[in-house]
mmCIF file of C-alpha atoms in Angstrom:
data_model
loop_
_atom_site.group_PDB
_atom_site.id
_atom_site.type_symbol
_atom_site.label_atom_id
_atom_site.label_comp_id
_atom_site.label_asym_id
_atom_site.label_seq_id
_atom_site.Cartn_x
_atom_site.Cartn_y
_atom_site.Cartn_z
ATOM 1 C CA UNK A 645 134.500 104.987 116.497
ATOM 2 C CA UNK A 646 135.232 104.730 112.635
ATOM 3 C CA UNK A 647 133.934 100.973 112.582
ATOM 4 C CA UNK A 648 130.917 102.466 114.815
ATOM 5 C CA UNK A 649 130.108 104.867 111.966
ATOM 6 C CA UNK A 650 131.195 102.040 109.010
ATOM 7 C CA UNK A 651 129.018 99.247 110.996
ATOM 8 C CA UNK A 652 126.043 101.856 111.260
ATOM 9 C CA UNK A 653 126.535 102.854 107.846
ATOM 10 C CA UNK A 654 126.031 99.490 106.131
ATOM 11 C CA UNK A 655 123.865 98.394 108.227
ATOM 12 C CA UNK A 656 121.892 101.983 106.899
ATOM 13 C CA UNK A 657 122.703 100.784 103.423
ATOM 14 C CA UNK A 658 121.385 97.329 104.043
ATOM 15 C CA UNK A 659 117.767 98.280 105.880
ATOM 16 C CA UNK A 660 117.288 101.205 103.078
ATOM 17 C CA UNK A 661 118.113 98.348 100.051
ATOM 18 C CA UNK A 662 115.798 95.754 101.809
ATOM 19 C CA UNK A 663 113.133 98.563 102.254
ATOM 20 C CA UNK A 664 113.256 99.420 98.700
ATOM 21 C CA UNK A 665 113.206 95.521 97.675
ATOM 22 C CA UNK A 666 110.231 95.010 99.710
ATOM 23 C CA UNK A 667 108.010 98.079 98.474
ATOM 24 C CA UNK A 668 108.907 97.429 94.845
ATOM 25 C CA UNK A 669 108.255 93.786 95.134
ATOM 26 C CA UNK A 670 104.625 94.839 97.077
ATOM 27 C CA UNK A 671 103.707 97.208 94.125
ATOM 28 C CA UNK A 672 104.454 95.018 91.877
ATOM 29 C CA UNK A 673 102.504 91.990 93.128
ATOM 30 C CA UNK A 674 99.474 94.672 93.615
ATOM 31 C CA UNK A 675 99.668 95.684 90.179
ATOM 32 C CA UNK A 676 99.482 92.192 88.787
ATOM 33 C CA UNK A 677 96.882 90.853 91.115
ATOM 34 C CA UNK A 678 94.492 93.987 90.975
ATOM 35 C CA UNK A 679 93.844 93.441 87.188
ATOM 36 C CA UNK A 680 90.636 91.526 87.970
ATOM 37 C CA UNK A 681 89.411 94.466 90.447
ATOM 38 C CA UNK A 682 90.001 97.206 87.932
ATOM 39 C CA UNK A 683 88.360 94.824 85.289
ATOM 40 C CA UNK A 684 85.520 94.373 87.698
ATOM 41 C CA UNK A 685 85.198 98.343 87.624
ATOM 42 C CA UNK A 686 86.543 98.397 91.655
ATOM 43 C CA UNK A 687 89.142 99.783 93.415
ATOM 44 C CA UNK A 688 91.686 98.194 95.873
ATOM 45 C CA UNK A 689 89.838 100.195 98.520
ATOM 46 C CA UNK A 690 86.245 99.011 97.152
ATOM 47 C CA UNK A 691 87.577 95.189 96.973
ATOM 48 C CA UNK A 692 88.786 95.299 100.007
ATOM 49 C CA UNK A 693 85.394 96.659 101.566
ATOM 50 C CA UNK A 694 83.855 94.076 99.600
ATOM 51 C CA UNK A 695 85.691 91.292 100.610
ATOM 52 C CA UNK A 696 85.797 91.755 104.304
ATOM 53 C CA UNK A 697 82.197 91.991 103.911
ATOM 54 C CA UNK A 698 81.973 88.692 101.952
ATOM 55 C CA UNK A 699 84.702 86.610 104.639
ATOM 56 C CA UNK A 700 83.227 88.162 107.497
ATOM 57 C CA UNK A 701 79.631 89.338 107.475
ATOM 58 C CA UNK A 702 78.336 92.727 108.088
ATOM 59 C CA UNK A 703 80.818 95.032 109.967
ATOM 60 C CA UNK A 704 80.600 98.671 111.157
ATOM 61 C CA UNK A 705 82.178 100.995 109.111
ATOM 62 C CA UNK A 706 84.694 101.354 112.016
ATOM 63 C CA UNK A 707 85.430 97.711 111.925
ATOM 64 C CA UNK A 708 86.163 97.327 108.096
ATOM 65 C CA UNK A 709 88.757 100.336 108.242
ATOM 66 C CA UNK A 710 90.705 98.830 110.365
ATOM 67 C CA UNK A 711 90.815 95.631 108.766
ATOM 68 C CA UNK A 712 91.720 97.075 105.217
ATOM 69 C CA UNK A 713 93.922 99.368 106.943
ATOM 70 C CA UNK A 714 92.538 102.737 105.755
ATOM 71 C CA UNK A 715 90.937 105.880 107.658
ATOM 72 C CA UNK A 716 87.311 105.603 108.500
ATOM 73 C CA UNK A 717 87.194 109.229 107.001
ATOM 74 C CA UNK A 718 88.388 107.398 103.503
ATOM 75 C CA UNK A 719 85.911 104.590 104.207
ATOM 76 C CA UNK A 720 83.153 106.672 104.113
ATOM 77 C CA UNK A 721 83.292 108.052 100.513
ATOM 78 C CA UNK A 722 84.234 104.032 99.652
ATOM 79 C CA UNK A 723 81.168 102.683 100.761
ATOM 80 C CA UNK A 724 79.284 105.985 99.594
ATOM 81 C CA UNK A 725 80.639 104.570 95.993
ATOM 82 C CA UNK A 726 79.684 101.115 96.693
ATOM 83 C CA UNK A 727 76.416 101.922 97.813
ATOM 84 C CA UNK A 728 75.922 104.030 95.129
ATOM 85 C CA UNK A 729 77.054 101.373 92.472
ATOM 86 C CA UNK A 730 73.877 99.088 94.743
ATOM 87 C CA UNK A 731 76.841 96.805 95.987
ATOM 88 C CA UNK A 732 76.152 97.695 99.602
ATOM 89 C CA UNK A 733 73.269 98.707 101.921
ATOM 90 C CA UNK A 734 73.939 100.869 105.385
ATOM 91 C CA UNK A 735 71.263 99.699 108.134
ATOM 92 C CA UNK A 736 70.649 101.771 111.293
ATOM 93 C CA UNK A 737 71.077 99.938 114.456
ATOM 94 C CA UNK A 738 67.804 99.509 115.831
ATOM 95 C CA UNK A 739 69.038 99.972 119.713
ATOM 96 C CA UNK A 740 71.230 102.678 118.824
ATOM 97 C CA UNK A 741 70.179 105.040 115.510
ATOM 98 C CA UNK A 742 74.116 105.896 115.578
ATOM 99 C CA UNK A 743 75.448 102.971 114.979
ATOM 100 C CA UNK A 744 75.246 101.966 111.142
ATOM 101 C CA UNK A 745 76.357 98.289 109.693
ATOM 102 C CA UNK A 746 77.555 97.426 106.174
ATOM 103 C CA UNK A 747 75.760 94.577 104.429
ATOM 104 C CA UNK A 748 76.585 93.312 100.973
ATOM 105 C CA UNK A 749 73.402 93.087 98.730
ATOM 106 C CA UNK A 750 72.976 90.713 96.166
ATOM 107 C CA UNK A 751 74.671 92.308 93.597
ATOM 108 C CA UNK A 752 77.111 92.835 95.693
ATOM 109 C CA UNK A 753 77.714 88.969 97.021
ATOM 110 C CA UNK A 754 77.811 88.081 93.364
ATOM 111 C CA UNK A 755 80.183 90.654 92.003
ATOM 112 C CA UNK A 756 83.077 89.945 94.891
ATOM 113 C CA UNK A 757 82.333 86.402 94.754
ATOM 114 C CA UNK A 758 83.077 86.626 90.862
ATOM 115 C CA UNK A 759 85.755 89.142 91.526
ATOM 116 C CA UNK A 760 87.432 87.382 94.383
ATOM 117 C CA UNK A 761 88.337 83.874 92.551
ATOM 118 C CA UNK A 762 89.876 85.759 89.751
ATOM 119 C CA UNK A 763 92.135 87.488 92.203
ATOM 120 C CA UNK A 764 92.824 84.610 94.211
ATOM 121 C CA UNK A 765 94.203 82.791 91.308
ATOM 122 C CA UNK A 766 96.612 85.788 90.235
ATOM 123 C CA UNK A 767 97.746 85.612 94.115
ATOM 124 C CA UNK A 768 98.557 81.942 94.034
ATOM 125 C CA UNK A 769 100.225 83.020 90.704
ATOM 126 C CA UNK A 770 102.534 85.507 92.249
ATOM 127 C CA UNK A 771 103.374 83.385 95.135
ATOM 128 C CA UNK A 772 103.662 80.178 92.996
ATOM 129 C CA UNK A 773 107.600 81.976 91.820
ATOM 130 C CA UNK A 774 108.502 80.946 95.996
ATOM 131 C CA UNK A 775 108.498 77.632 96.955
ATOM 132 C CA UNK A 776 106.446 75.988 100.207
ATOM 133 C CA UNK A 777 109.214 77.050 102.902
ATOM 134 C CA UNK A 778 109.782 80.215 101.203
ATOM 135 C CA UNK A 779 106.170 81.595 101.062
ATOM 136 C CA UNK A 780 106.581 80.073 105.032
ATOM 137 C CA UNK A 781 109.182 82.129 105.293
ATOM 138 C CA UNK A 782 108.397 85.569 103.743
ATOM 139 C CA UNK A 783 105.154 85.655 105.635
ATOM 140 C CA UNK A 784 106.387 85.362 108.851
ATOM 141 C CA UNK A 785 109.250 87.905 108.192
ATOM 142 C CA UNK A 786 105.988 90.226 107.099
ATOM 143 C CA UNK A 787 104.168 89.423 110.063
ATOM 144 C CA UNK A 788 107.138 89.877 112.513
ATOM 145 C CA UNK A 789 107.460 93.465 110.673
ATOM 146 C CA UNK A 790 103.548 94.543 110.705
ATOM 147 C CA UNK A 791 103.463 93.482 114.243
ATOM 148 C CA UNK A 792 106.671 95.846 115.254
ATOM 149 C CA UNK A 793 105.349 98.294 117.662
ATOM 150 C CA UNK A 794 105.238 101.935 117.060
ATOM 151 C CA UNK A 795 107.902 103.812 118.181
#
């Protein structure tokens, strides 16, 4: 029972430490590589608005939460802000007067595309410390871990 408890115990220690690693490590690289957004005037919310817009096309407002990983509710004030700065445009669905879709204007297209190679460079950067098989490595070990299922 004692090398139950020692055996849970490190292995406690050892998840907590690797947790702590990984979140410091995140925040860091974020800090660093959101210079050029913050320069730019944008948030990390805003960017990445703007560039899911800019890889993928026009997307419900729905559809770019989810692939930025925020609320729609927090979405909505984003591209309020966006739209606002003339970086976006909302268009009503013609079939269905519900259903609204994000475009990127012009301004907007050239801003992220300006935006986007600075930040790109300061990724490459960050990863450029890890080798080929290590990059390999740490972003299927990321994957593996985003992909857990809830509980």
């Amino acid at each position: 029972m004692i090398g139950d408890i020692m055996t849970n115990s490190s292995s406690t220690k050892r998840a907590l430490n690797t947790y702590t690693k990984l979140m410091r490590a995140a925040e860091s690289v974020t800090n660093r590589t959101s210079r050029a957004m913050t320069a730019a005037g944008l948030t990390i919310s805003q960017f990445g608005v703007l560039e899911a817009l800019y890889h993928k096309g026009p997307l419900c407002q729905r559809d770019i939460a989810a692939k930025i990983l925020k609320s729609t509710g927090n979405m909505t004030m984003v591209i309020d802000n966006l739209e606002k700065n003339g970086l976006v445009r909302r268009e009503r669905d013609t079939q269905d007067r519900r259903f609204l879709t994000i475009h990127l204007t012009d301004q907007g297209t050239e801003l992220i595309d300006r935006v986007f190679a600075d930040v790109e460079t300061a990724i490459v950067a960050e990863m450029s410390v890890l080798n080929h098989e290590e990059q390999e490595l740490l972003g299927s070990m990321c994957k593996k871990l985003g992909l857990k299922d809830d509980v």
